[in-house]
Amino acid sequence: MMPARRSTTMLANLVTWGLVLLISFPLIWMVVTSVRPQTELFQIPPTVIPRAITFEHYIKLLQETPFLRYFMNSMILATSTTIVVIVVGTLGAYSLVRFSYRGRETLAALVLFTYLLPSVVLIIPLYLMMVKLGLANTLTSLVIAYTTFALPYALWLLRSFMAGVPEDLESAALVDGASRIGAFIDVILPQALPGIISTALFTFILAWNEYLYALVMVNSDQARPLTTGVMNMLITSFNIEWSLLMAASVMMSIPLIIIFAFLQSYLTRGFGAGGVKG
Amino acid sequence: MTISASQHRTRNPLERRYALLGVLLIAPTVLILCAVIVYPLISAIYLSLFSIYTPTLKGSWVGLGNYAQVFGSSGFWGALGTTVTWTVGTLFLQIVFGVAMALLLNQNILFRSLARSLVLFPYFVSTVVAVLIWRWLFNDLYGILSHLLIQFGVVDMPVDWLGKMPNAMASVIFVGAWKFFPFVVIAVLARLQTIPEQLYEAATIDGAGVFGRFFDVTLPQLKEVLTIVILLRTIWDFKEFDLIYLLTGGGPVNNTRTLPLIVYQQAFGLNQMGIAATYAVAMMLVMLAFMLIYLYRARRQAP
Amino acid sequence: MVTVTFDKVRKAFGEAVAIPSLDLAIASGEFVSLLGPSGCGKTTTLRMLAGLEQPTAGEIMIGERTVNNLAPSERDIAMVFQSYALYPHMSVRENIAYPLRKRGVPKADRPAMVQAAADLLQLGPLLDRKPRQLSGGQQQRVALGRALVREPKVFLLDEPLSNLDAKLRAHMRAELIELHRRLGKTMVYVTHDQLEAMTMSTRIAVMQGGELQQFATPAEIYHRPANTFVAGFIGTPSMTLADGEITMDQGRPVLKLGTLSLELPADHLSERPEGTRRVTVAVRPEDILVGTGSFRANVRLVEPTGHESIVLVNAGDVGFTVRVAGDTVLKAGETIPLDLRRERIHVFDRESGRRLNADLAAATADPVRSRA
């Protein structure tokens, strides 16, 4: 019995880790390519382990391309979208979960509906709207556009986090002398905080990774975020420098890596609450 | 949609006060949703009745003419077929890989949480990054994929992964599966962890083997979560733009041009904003069935 | 002096009526239990008093003030929840100080008040812990402490002991009685546990299906249940309930229970039945005498608990539950003589369930009693 079991575990380990490495291979390859000297890149046949490690591509990326500008734009864009969406969404979710008024149920259904709506349906009218408002080619236009998917998404997540705070806690605060808003600030907000943080992380990632709106709304390097910016580097270059693009890809994923390394528990929490539980 | 603080005439002042506060708190959300979603949605439907030239934004009323043109064209039906092929193909792979990986990761393996993080990563990485990596892997001269295949003697020429059919569609479907299957993994994994151990013990006592336990215990327990995951992923895959647009641009010769790509192409490539809106609305109508089923299910098991 | 009054209070959740019309007048300084099975409306009643639910109609008063339109914070009450509802992110000290903070008690005065409440409940050493570091019993004390730290007009307690183990529950019952005596405040206590209600209350409001069944002292409720529901609900083991008929025979009421025929005292009923009256009778297990008497009974089951035994017997075609001393030797299958204490037989109208005993008048009186 025992030896059989041990070998099954061994097999499970081997198969699982084999698949995990296979799945991660593209990402590993990205990192490997980005630190490999240009000369090694065009070797035929290519080798898996680089013979020398260099950061020349990263230096070039930061010094000779508009990458840093794109990075800053993305940072501003994702941060402002997250702040707007979290502030509005937290209040909205509290209202949807703990108050009763006519139209509340309809509104909740509408939020879920908009959460599923394809961007391409909204993008044409939104583009026309931005042109009319004179906001085309600005980061503001993107913050506005990003709320179309980020706000319903955040509301849906936050709603389920708020619903998870025991109602008795709020009742206790009310009896103890707090107003509704007082109870919200003293009790519900601290209790929902982990949920709010994970929603904020998801919103940030969503905004950080967005491509289509950025492609349509922004047409200048001044306001271009990373996604369209880096893609532009690929399209406009005469001679595609893959090491440079891989370095850009790594740099672009840094916020993600930070979140993964330090805040992973928030990530899995949000995942459970949002998508699947309904 | 009407939201108001007075529900019944019998409500007392305290309840009205609370309702008013509730409406006040939701007001910013409603205003924003109206401005960026409800209004654009209605105006998309309105625009679909016009013929508009994008650069000048000058338009003329054509009524349902756009719809007649769209539904009468082979472009729409072809793209719909492509969209369905892509959705079904990638969804199938996502579910199979996703469930299998979840089952493996549910085992007691070494460094389990690290393995989970690594599996999750593709889902969170930007589509732009994913596409750049895969285009580099697919590269016809220096791409590692072709070289590995040559080295193992599977092929003797570098493969044209994205430039011809059916390779392009297969590549897109595969990359899509790689990017999105972690969603299935997490959802299924979360559910797996809640299946009581007693169920497996009871099944073992009743004489069920490994496969018996999977089909009689695990699968029925996963039915609910899989239904929701399939619905959600169908909707999301159906409307996927970034991945396909960036990998193939719809090529070769429109063979991977799905409906979202046609909308973009019409509006900003061919400068036909009116007809693009028509395509968008038509696409939404196709999706509506799935959206409504999901809405119904989600409301039914509301928190 | 703080009375609590429910005047024709109605509560409906949408179409479902939880409480059709409730009238209840609680005197100042009373400890009143709302007792009933789950879903009887007792918690809804308490939550309406707290302001956490709003009545659909009627008036709720605390003292002379109508509180219908007041928020919970404006009602000057304190409440202990079944789940304790301790704020998980605050320490015990902060939990207890929270009501003071919210009521604008000057910061300088708070530590002494928190300390006093903590001393009262022996919470001193726990003040800097977080709720999750406490045992169930300790959490319960903190919840009490948070309620006791101020001097509210009314204390509301919603099944505060139901999550404790049996031993701790008995201990806390005694402490709560002691607290009530010391503070002399009006307390309203929701429970489904009749032992808690019987031991702690000055009066018990028995509820069922949203309606008040009886509102009286524990002794009244036990000895003179107002209807068949109260008769069946109060007492462990339950009273024997059986359908029978009463006819008058030479000026004395005669009760027929299946094949048994019992003569009742002449003044047993509040009104003389005309002809034959269909009734339900109830007999407490201790009001059945074993070993003497005119009936033959067959022993079906003996459940010894040590100091006493519960015996199920059949007499005629009626099954009785009997309480006997622990040293009584009885065996299943045995036939024994049996008698009922006639003056203790409770008689109810079979249709309305209303009490027909002549002592009813005493039961409706309002014997406000204070422990102090």
Coordinates of C-alpha atoms in Angstrom, one line a residue, chain A residues 9 12-13 15-17 19-27 29-30 33 41-48 84 88-89 91-96 99-132 144-145 147-149 151-153 155-156 159-160 163 174 180-181 184 202 205 208-212 215-216 226-228 230-231 234 240 242 245-246 248-250 252-253 256-257 260 264 267-268 271-272 274-278, chain B residues 1-7 11 15 17-19 21-23 25-26 28-30 32-33 35-41 43-44 47 52 54 57 101 104-105 107-129 131-137 139 141-145 147-148 151 178-179 181-184 186-187 190 225 228-229 232 235-236 239 241-242 245-246 259-261 263-264 267-268 273 276-277 280-281 283-284 287-288 290-292 294-295 298-299 301-303:
Chain A
T9 CA 2.4 11.0 -5.4
A12 CA 1.4 13.5 -9.7
N13 CA 4.3 15.8 -8.8
V15 CA 3.1 15.4 -14.3
T16 CA 1.9 18.6 -12.6
W17 CA 5.2 20.3 -12.5
L19 CA 2.7 20.9 -17.2
V20 CA 3.3 24.0 -15.0
L21 CA 6.7 24.5 -16.6
L22 CA 5.3 24.0 -20.1
I23 CA 2.6 26.6 -19.4
S24 CA 5.2 29.0 -18.0
F25 CA 7.6 28.4 -20.8
P26 CA 6.5 31.4 -22.9
L27 CA 7.0 33.6 -19.8
W29 CA 11.4 32.6 -22.7
M30 CA 10.4 36.2 -22.5
T33 CA 15.3 36.6 -24.5
L41 CA 19.5 35.9 -30.5
F42 CA 20.0 35.0 -34.1
Q43 CA 21.9 31.9 -33.6
I44 CA 20.7 28.9 -35.4
P45 CA 19.8 26.7 -33.7
P46 CA 18.8 28.8 -30.7
T47 CA 19.9 27.7 -27.2
V48 CA 17.6 27.6 -24.3
V84 CA -12.6 56.7 -9.3
V88 CA -17.9 55.4 -6.6
G89 CA -18.3 51.6 -6.5
L91 CA -20.7 53.7 -2.0
G92 CA -22.8 52.1 -4.8
A93 CA -22.3 48.6 -3.6
Y94 CA -23.1 49.5 0.0
S95 CA -26.3 51.1 -1.3
L96 CA -27.2 48.0 -3.4
F99 CA -30.7 49.7 1.5
S100 CA -34.1 49.2 0.1
Y101 CA -35.7 51.5 -2.5
R102 CA -37.6 51.0 -5.7
G103 CA -35.5 50.0 -8.7
R104 CA -32.7 48.5 -6.7
E105 CA -33.1 45.0 -8.1
T106 CA -33.4 46.3 -11.7
L107 CA -30.3 48.3 -11.1
A108 CA -28.3 45.3 -9.8
A109 CA -29.3 43.3 -12.9
L110 CA -28.4 46.2 -15.1
V111 CA -24.9 46.4 -13.6
L112 CA -24.4 42.7 -14.2
F113 CA -25.6 43.2 -17.8
T114 CA -23.2 46.0 -18.5
Y115 CA -20.4 43.9 -17.0
L116 CA -21.0 41.5 -20.0
L117 CA -21.4 44.1 -22.6
P118 CA -18.8 44.0 -25.5
S119 CA -16.6 47.1 -25.7
V120 CA -16.9 47.3 -29.4
V121 CA -20.6 48.2 -29.1
L122 CA -19.8 51.2 -26.9
I123 CA -16.6 52.3 -28.5
I124 CA -18.1 54.1 -31.5
P125 CA -20.5 56.4 -29.5
L126 CA -17.8 56.9 -26.9
Y127 CA -15.3 57.9 -29.5
L128 CA -17.8 60.4 -31.0
M129 CA -18.5 61.7 -27.5
M130 CA -14.8 62.3 -26.7
V131 CA -14.4 64.1 -30.0
K132 CA -17.3 66.3 -29.3
I144 CA -13.8 57.8 -18.7
A145 CA -13.8 55.0 -21.2
T147 CA -15.1 53.1 -16.2
T148 CA -17.4 51.5 -18.8
F149 CA -16.0 48.1 -17.9
L151 CA -17.2 50.2 -12.7
P152 CA -19.7 47.4 -13.4
Y153 CA -16.9 44.9 -12.6
L155 CA -19.5 47.0 -8.3
W156 CA -20.2 43.4 -8.8
R159 CA -21.4 43.9 -3.8
S160 CA -20.5 40.4 -2.9
A163 CA -22.9 41.2 1.5
L174 CA -26.6 51.5 15.0
R180 CA -25.9 54.7 8.9
I181 CA -22.9 56.5 7.5
F184 CA -20.5 52.3 7.3
F202 CA -8.2 43.7 -10.2
I205 CA -4.8 45.2 -13.6
W208 CA -3.3 48.5 -17.0
N209 CA -3.9 45.8 -19.6
E210 CA -6.6 47.5 -21.7
Y211 CA -5.9 47.9 -25.4
L212 CA -8.9 48.5 -27.6
L215 CA -6.0 52.1 -29.7
V216 CA -9.1 54.1 -30.7
L226 CA 2.0 51.0 -22.5
T227 CA -0.3 48.6 -24.3
T228 CA -0.6 50.6 -27.5
V230 CA 4.7 49.0 -27.0
M231 CA 2.7 47.6 -29.9
L234 CA 6.7 46.7 -32.9
I240 CA 12.1 44.3 -35.2
W242 CA 12.8 41.1 -30.2
L245 CA 10.3 44.0 -27.1
M246 CA 10.8 41.2 -24.6
A248 CA 9.5 45.9 -22.6
S249 CA 7.1 43.0 -21.9
V250 CA 9.0 42.2 -18.7
M252 CA 5.3 46.1 -18.5
S253 CA 4.5 43.1 -16.3
L256 CA 1.7 42.4 -12.0
I257 CA 4.7 40.6 -10.6
F260 CA 1.6 38.4 -7.5
Q264 CA -1.6 37.1 -4.0
L267 CA -6.1 38.1 -5.9
T268 CA -7.6 34.7 -5.2
F271 CA -11.5 35.8 -8.1
G272 CA -13.7 33.7 -5.9
G274 CA -16.5 38.0 -8.6
G275 CA -16.6 35.9 -11.6
V276 CA -18.0 32.7 -10.5
K277 CA -20.2 33.0 -7.5
G278 CA -22.5 35.3 -9.5
Chain B
M1 CA -35.3 52.5 -14.9
T2 CA -36.8 54.5 -12.0
I3 CA -35.2 54.8 -8.7
S4 CA -37.0 56.6 -6.0
A5 CA -37.0 56.7 -2.3
S6 CA -40.7 56.4 -1.7
Q7 CA -41.8 52.8 -2.1
R11 CA -43.4 53.8 4.8
E15 CA -37.5 54.2 6.3
R17 CA -34.8 58.7 5.3
Y18 CA -32.8 55.5 4.8
A19 CA -34.1 55.0 1.3
L21 CA -29.6 57.9 1.8
G22 CA -29.5 54.7 -0.3
V23 CA -30.5 56.6 -3.4
L25 CA -25.1 56.7 -2.4
I26 CA -26.0 55.0 -5.6
P28 CA -22.9 58.7 -8.7
T29 CA -22.9 55.1 -10.0
V30 CA -26.2 55.7 -11.8
I32 CA -21.8 57.5 -14.6
L33 CA -23.4 54.3 -15.9
A35 CA -23.3 58.7 -19.2
V36 CA -20.8 56.0 -20.3
I37 CA -23.0 53.0 -20.9
V38 CA -26.7 53.6 -21.3
Y39 CA -26.3 56.7 -23.5
P40 CA -23.6 55.2 -25.7
L41 CA -25.6 52.0 -26.0
S43 CA -26.7 56.0 -29.5
A44 CA -25.0 52.9 -30.9
L47 CA -26.1 55.3 -35.2
I52 CA -21.6 58.0 -41.5
T54 CA -15.7 58.6 -40.0
L57 CA -18.6 62.4 -39.0
M101 CA -5.0 21.4 -14.3
L104 CA -3.7 18.1 -10.6
L105 CA -3.2 21.2 -8.6
Q107 CA -3.3 17.1 -5.4
N108 CA -0.8 17.3 -2.6
I109 CA 2.2 18.3 -4.7
L110 CA 5.4 20.1 -3.8
F111 CA 5.4 23.9 -3.8
R112 CA 1.7 23.9 -4.6
S113 CA 1.1 27.6 -4.2
L114 CA 4.1 28.4 -6.4
A115 CA 2.7 26.1 -9.1
R116 CA -0.7 27.8 -8.8
S117 CA 0.8 31.3 -9.2
L118 CA 2.7 30.2 -12.3
V119 CA -0.4 28.7 -13.8
L120 CA -2.4 31.9 -13.0
F121 CA 0.1 34.3 -14.5
P122 CA -1.0 34.0 -18.2
Y123 CA -4.5 35.2 -17.3
F124 CA -3.3 38.3 -15.6
V125 CA -0.5 39.3 -18.0
S126 CA -1.5 41.9 -20.6
T127 CA -2.8 40.5 -23.9
V128 CA -0.2 42.8 -25.6
V129 CA 2.6 41.0 -23.7
V131 CA 0.9 38.3 -28.1
L132 CA 4.4 39.7 -28.2
I133 CA 5.8 36.6 -26.6
W134 CA 3.8 34.2 -28.9
R135 CA 4.7 36.1 -32.0
W136 CA 8.3 35.8 -31.0
L137 CA 7.9 32.1 -30.3
N139 CA 8.7 33.8 -35.5
L141 CA 13.2 32.6 -38.7
Y142 CA 14.3 32.5 -35.1
G143 CA 11.2 31.2 -33.4
I144 CA 12.0 28.5 -30.9
L145 CA 8.9 26.6 -31.6
H147 CA 13.3 24.9 -34.2
L148 CA 12.2 22.5 -31.4
Q151 CA 15.1 19.2 -33.8
W178 CA -3.2 29.4 -22.9
K179 CA -4.2 32.9 -22.0
F181 CA -7.6 28.7 -19.1
P182 CA -6.4 29.8 -15.7
F183 CA -9.8 31.3 -15.1
V184 CA -11.3 27.8 -15.3
I186 CA -9.2 28.9 -10.3
A187 CA -13.0 28.6 -10.4
A190 CA -12.1 26.8 -5.5
V225 CA -19.6 26.0 -11.4
I228 CA -21.4 29.4 -15.0
V229 CA -17.8 29.3 -16.2
L232 CA -19.1 33.6 -18.8
I235 CA -19.5 35.6 -23.6
W236 CA -16.0 36.8 -23.1
K239 CA -16.3 39.4 -27.8
F241 CA -10.8 41.6 -29.7
D242 CA -7.2 42.2 -28.5
Y245 CA -6.4 41.5 -33.7
L246 CA -2.9 41.6 -32.4
L259 CA -17.2 40.0 -35.4
P260 CA -15.5 42.4 -33.0
L261 CA -12.7 42.8 -35.6
V263 CA -16.7 46.3 -36.2
Y264 CA -13.3 47.9 -35.7
A267 CA -15.4 52.0 -38.2
F268 CA -11.7 52.9 -38.2
M273 CA -19.1 54.3 -38.7
A276 CA -19.9 49.5 -38.0
A277 CA -22.5 50.3 -35.4
A280 CA -21.9 45.9 -33.3
V281 CA -25.6 45.8 -32.6
M283 CA -23.2 41.0 -32.7
M284 CA -24.8 42.1 -29.4
M287 CA -24.7 37.4 -27.6
L288 CA -27.9 38.5 -25.9
F290 CA -26.0 33.9 -23.5
M291 CA -26.1 37.1 -21.5
L292 CA -29.7 36.6 -20.5
Y294 CA -26.2 34.1 -17.3
L295 CA -28.2 37.0 -15.9
A298 CA -26.8 34.7 -11.5
R299 CA -29.9 36.4 -10.2
Q301 CA -28.3 32.3 -6.9
A302 CA -27.9 35.9 -5.8
P303 CA -26.0 36.3 -2.5

